CSV table of C-alpha atoms in Angstrom, one decimal:
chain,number,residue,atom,x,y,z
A,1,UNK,CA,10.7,-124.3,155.5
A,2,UNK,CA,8.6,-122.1,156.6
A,3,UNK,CA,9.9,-121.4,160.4
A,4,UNK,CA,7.3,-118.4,161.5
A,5,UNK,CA,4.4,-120.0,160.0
A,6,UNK,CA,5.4,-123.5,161.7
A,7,UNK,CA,6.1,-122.3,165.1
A,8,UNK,CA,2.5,-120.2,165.3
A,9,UNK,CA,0.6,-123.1,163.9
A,10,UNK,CA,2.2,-125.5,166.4
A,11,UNK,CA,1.5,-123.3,169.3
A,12,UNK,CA,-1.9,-122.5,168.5
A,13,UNK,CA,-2.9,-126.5,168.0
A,14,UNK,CA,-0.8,-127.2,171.3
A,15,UNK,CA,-2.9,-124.1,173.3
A,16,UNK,CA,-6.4,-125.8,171.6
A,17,UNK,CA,-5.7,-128.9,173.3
A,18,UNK,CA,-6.3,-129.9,177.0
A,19,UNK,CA,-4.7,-132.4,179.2
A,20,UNK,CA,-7.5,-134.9,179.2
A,21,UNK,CA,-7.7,-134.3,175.2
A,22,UNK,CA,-4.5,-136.8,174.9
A,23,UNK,CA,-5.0,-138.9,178.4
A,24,UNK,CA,-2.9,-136.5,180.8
A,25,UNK,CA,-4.2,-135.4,184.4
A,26,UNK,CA,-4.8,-131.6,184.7
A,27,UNK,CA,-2.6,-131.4,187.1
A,28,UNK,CA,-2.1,-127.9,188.9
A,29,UNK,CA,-0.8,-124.5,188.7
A,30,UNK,CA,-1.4,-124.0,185.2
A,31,UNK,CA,-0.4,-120.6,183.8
A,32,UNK,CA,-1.2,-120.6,179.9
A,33,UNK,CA,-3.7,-122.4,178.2
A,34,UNK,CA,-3.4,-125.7,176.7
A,35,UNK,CA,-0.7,-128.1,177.0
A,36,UNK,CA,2.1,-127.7,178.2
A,37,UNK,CA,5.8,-127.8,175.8
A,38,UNK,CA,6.9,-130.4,178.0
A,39,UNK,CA,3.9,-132.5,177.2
A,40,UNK,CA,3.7,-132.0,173.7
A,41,UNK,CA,7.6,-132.9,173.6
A,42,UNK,CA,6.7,-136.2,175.9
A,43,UNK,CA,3.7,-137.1,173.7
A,44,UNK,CA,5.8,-137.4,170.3
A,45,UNK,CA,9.0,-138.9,172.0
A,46,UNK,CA,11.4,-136.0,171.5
A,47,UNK,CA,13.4,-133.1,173.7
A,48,UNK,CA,11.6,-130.2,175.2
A,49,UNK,CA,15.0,-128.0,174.0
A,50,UNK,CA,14.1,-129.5,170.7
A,51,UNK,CA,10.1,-128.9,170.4
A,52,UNK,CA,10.5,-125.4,172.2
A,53,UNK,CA,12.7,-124.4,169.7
A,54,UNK,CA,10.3,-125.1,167.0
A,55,UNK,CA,7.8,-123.0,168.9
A,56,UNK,CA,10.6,-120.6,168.7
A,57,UNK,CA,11.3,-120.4,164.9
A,58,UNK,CA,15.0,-121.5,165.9
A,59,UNK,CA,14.6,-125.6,165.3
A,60,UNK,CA,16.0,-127.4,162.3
A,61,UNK,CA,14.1,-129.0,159.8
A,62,UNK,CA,11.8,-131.9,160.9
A,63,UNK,CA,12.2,-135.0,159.3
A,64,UNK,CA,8.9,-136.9,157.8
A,65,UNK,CA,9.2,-139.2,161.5
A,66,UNK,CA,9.6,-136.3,163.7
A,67,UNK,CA,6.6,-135.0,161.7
A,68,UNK,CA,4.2,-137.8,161.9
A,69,UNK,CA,4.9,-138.0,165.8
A,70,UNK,CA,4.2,-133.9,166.1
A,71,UNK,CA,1.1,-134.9,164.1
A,72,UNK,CA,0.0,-137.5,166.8
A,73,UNK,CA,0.6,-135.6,169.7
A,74,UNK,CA,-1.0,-133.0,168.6
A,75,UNK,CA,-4.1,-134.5,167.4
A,76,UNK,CA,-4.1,-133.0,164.1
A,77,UNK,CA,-6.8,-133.8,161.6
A,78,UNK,CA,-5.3,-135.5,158.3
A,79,UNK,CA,-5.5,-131.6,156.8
A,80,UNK,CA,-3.8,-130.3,159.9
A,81,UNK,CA,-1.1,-133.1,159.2
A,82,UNK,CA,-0.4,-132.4,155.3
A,83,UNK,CA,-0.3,-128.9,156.6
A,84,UNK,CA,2.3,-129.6,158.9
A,85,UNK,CA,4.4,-131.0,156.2
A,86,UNK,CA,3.9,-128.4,153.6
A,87,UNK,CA,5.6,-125.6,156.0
A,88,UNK,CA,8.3,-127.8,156.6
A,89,UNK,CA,8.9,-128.1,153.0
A,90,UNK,CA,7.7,-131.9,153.1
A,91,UNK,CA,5.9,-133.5,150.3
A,92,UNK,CA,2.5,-134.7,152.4
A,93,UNK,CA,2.5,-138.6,152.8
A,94,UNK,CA,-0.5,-140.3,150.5
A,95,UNK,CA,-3.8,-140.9,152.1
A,96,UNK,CA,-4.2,-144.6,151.1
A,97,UNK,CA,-2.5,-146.6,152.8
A,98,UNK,CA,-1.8,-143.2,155.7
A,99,UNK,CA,0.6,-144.2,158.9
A,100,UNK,CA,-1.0,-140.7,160.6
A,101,UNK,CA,-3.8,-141.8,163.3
A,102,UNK,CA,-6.4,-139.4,163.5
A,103,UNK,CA,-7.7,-137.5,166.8
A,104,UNK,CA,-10.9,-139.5,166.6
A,105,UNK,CA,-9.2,-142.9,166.9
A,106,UNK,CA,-6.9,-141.4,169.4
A,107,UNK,CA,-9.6,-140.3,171.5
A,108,UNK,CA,-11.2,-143.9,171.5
A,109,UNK,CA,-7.8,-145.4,172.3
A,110,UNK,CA,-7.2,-143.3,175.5
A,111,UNK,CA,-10.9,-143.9,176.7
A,112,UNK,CA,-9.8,-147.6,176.5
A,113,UNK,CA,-7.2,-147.5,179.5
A,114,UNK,CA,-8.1,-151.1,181.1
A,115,UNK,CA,-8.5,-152.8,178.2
A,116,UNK,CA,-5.6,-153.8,175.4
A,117,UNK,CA,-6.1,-152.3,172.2
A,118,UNK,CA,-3.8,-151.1,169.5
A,119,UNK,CA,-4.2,-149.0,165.9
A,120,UNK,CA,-3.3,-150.9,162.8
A,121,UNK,CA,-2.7,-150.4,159.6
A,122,UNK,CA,-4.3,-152.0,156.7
A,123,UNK,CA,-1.1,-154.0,156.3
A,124,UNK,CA,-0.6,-155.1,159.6
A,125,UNK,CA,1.7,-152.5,161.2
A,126,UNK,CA,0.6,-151.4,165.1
A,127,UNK,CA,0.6,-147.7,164.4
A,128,UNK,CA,-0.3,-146.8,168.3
A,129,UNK,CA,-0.9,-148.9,171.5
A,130,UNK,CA,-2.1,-148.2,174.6
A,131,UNK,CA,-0.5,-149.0,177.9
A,132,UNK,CA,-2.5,-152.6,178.1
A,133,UNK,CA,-1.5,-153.6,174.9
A,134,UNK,CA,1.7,-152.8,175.2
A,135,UNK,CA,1.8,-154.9,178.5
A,136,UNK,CA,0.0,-157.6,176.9
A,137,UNK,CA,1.6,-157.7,173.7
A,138,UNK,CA,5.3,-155.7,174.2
A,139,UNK,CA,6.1,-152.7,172.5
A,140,UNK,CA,5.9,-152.6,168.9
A,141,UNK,CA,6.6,-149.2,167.8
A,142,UNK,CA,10.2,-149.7,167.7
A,143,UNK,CA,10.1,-152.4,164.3
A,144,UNK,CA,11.9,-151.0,161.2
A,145,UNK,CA,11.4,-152.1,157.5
A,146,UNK,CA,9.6,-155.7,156.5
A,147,UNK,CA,9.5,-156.3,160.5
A,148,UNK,CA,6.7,-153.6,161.0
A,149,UNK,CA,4.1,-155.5,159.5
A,150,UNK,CA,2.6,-158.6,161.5
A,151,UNK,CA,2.3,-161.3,158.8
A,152,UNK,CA,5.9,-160.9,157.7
A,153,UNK,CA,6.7,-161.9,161.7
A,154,UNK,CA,4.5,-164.4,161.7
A,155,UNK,CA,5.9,-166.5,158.8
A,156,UNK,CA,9.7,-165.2,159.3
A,157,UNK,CA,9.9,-165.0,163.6
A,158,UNK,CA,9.0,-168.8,165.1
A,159,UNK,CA,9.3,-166.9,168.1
A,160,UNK,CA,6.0,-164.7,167.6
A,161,UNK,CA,4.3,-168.2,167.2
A,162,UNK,CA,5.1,-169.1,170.6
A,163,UNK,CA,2.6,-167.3,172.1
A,164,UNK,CA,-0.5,-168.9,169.7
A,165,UNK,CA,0.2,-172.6,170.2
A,166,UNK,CA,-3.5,-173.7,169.9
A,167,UNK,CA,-4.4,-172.2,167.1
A,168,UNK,CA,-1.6,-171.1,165.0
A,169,UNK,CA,-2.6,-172.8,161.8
A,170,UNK,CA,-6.2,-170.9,162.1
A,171,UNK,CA,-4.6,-167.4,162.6
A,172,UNK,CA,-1.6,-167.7,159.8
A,173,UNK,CA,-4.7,-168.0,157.0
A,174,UNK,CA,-6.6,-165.7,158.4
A,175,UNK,CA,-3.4,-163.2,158.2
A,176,UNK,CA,-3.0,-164.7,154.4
A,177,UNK,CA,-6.7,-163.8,153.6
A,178,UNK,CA,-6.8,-160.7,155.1
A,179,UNK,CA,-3.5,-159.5,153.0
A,180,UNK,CA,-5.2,-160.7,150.1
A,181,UNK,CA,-8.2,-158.2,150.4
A,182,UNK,CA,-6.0,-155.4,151.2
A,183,UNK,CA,-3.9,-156.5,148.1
A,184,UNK,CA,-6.7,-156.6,145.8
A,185,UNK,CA,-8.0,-153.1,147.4
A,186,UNK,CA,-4.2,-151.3,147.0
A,187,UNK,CA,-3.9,-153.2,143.4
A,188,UNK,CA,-0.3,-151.8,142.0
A,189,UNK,CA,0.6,-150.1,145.6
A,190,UNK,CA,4.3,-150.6,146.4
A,191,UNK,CA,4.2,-151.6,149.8
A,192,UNK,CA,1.8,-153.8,149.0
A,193,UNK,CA,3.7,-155.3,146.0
A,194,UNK,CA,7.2,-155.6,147.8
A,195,UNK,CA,5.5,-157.6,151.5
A,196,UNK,CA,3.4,-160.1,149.3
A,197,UNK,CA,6.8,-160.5,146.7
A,198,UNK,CA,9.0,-161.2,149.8
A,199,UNK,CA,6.5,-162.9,151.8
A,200,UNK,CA,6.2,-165.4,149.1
A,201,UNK,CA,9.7,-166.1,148.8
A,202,UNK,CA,10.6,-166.3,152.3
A,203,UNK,CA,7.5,-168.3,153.5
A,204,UNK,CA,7.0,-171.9,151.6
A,205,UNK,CA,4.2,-172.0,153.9
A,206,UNK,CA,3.0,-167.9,153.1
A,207,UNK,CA,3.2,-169.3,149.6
A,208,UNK,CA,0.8,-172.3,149.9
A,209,UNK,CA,-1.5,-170.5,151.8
A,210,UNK,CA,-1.5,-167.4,149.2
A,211,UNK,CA,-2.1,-169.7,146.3
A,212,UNK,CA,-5.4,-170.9,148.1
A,213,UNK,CA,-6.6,-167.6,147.2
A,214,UNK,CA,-9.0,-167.2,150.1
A,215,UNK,CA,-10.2,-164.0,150.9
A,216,UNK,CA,-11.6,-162.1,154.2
A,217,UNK,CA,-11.4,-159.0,155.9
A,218,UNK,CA,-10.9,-159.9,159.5
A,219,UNK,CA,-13.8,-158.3,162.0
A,220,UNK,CA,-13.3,-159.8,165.0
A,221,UNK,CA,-11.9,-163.4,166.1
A,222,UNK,CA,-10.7,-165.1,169.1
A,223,UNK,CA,-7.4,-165.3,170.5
A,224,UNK,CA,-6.0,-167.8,172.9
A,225,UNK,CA,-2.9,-165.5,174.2
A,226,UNK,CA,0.2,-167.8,176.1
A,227,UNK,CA,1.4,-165.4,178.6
A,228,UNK,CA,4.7,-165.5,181.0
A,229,UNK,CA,3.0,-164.2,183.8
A,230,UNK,CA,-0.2,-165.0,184.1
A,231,UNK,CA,-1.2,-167.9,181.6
A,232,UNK,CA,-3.8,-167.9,179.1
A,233,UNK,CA,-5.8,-165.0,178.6
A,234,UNK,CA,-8.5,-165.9,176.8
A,235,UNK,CA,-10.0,-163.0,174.5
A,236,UNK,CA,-12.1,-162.0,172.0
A,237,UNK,CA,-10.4,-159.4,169.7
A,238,UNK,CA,-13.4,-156.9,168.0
A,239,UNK,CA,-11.9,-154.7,164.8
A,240,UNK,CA,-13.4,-151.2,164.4
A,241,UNK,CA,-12.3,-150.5,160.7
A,242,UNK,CA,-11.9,-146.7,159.3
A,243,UNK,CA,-14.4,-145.6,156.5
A,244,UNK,CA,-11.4,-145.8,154.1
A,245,UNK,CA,-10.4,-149.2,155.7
A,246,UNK,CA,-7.3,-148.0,156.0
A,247,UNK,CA,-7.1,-147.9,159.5
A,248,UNK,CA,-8.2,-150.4,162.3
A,249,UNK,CA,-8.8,-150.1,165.8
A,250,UNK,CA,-8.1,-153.9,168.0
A,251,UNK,CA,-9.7,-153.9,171.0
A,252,UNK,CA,-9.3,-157.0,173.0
A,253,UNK,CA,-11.7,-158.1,175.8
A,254,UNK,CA,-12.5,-161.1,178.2
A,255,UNK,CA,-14.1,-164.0,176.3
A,256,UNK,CA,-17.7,-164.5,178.6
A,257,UNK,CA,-17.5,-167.2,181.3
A,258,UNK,CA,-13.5,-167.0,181.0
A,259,UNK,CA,-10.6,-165.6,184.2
A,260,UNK,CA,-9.2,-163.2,181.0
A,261,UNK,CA,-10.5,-160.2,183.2
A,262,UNK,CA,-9.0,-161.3,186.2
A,263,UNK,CA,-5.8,-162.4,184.5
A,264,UNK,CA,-6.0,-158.5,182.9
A,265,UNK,CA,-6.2,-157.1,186.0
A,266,UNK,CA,-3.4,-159.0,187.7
A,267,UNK,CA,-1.2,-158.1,184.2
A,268,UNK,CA,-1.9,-154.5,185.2
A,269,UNK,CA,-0.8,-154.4,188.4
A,270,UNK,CA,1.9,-156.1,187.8
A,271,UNK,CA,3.1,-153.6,185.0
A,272,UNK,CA,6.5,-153.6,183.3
A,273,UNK,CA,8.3,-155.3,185.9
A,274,UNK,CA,10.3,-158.0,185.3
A,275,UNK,CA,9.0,-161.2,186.7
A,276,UNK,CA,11.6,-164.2,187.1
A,277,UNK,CA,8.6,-166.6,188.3
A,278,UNK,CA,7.1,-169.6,186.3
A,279,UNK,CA,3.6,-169.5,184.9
A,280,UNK,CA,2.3,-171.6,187.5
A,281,UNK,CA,3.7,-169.1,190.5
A,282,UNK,CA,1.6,-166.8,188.4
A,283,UNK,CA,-1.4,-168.9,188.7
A,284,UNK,CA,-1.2,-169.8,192.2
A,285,UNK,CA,-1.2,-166.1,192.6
A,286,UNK,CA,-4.3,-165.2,190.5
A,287,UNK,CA,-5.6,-168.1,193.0
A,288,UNK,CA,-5.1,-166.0,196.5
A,289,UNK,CA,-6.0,-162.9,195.3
């Protein structure tokens, strides 16, 4: 690990970068250039003792998470990021099938503050979320192993169901087709191999569907969305996809002649509190206002 080297390079990408760069007000009575280390140390989840002593040449080794978060924060180019790695003595992560979120995407995911939208992987794992999505849909950073990727939920977790009673049949093939392009794209990939192995022998259902061998990359598609709160938001979901097609950005927004907006707006104001109301107290709330 290359301490000197590391702590330069971070401070120099953290002094490049401005507060509405990564969705931050300006704020005031700023003395040095850039972000802030409190910022930056906000931004990838970690201390600021901890990030300003890897400014300092004084931090431990990073691991290949604390990494990839630095890498986000920081808006690092996928370059930048395998940089990153190599000082610490890390072997850079693969391009295909890349967790790392680029600045571009990032910057498209800020802009989008009113609207729910979310990064995904090729595979089906929410890299990064905005605030609406995360309202909308719950946080889903925090999943670990087979439970980061959406299809294994949706054929292992009844519960994730719950919220797509209409159309639940539709959406579990077009999760199986999907998977099967990405398969065929990733041919011999690991990940790839291990989710579609256990998929199929977890899932009788996973496994019908898979042996239908349909195919599709999904583009956009409607969702009928059950929520606590505020009912049925009623949404068209439109899929940006990366050159690579590793990478794709879900941005969800009102289905015309729909209440979704005002049903939106009503979920943001309402925020992360917990709400011990029924739907239909909801409803007769989206009713006054």
């Amino acid at each position: 690990m290359d301490r000197d080297d590391l702590a330069d390079f971070l401070r120099r990408r953290r002094e490049q970068l401005q507060p509405s760069d990564v969705g931050l007000l300006p704020g005031v009575r700023r003395r040095t250039p850039g972000l802030r280390r409190d910022e930056v140390a906000l931004l990838a989840g970690m201390s600021t003792d901890y990030y300003t002593r890897l400014e300092q040449s004084r931090g431990p080794r990073p691991s290949v998470q604390v990494l990839g978060a630095l890498a986000r924060a920081l808006r690092l180019t996928d370059d930048e990021r395998d940089h990153l790695f190599h000082l610490c003595g890390h072997t850079a992560p693969a391009r295909g099938g890349d967790r790392h979120v680029g600045p571009g995407l990032l910057f498209l995911l800020n802009k989008l503050d009113d609207t729910p939208a979310c990064v995904i992987s090729d595979l089906g794992e929410v890299l990064t979320q905005n605030r609406m999505h995360v309202l909308m849909s719950g946080e889903r950073l925090q999943h670990t192993g087979l439970d980061r990727y959406i299809a294994w939920r949706w054929f292992t977790d009844p519960e994730v169901r719950t919220r797509f009673p209409d159309d639940a049949d539709r959406i579990g093939r077009k999760h199986v087709s999907d998977l099967r392009a990405t398969a065929a794209r990733r041919a011999g990939d690991a990940d790839v191999t291990e989710l579609v192995t256990r998929l199929r022998a977890a899932s009788p259902e996973f496994e019908r569907l898979w042996s239908d061998h349909e195919v599709g990359v999904r583009l956009n598609d409607t969702k009928r969305i059950h929520d606590p709160r505020v009912g049925v938001l009623d949404l068209i979901c439109e899929t940006l996809v990366t050159p690579n097609a590793t990478q794709k950005l879900l941005v969800y927004y009102p289905r015309p002649g729909s209440d979704a907006q005002q049903k939106l707006d009503l979920l943001r104001v309402i925020g992360t509190q917990s709400l011990t109301t029924e739907s239909d107290s909801a409803e007769r709330l989206l009713e006054r206002g």
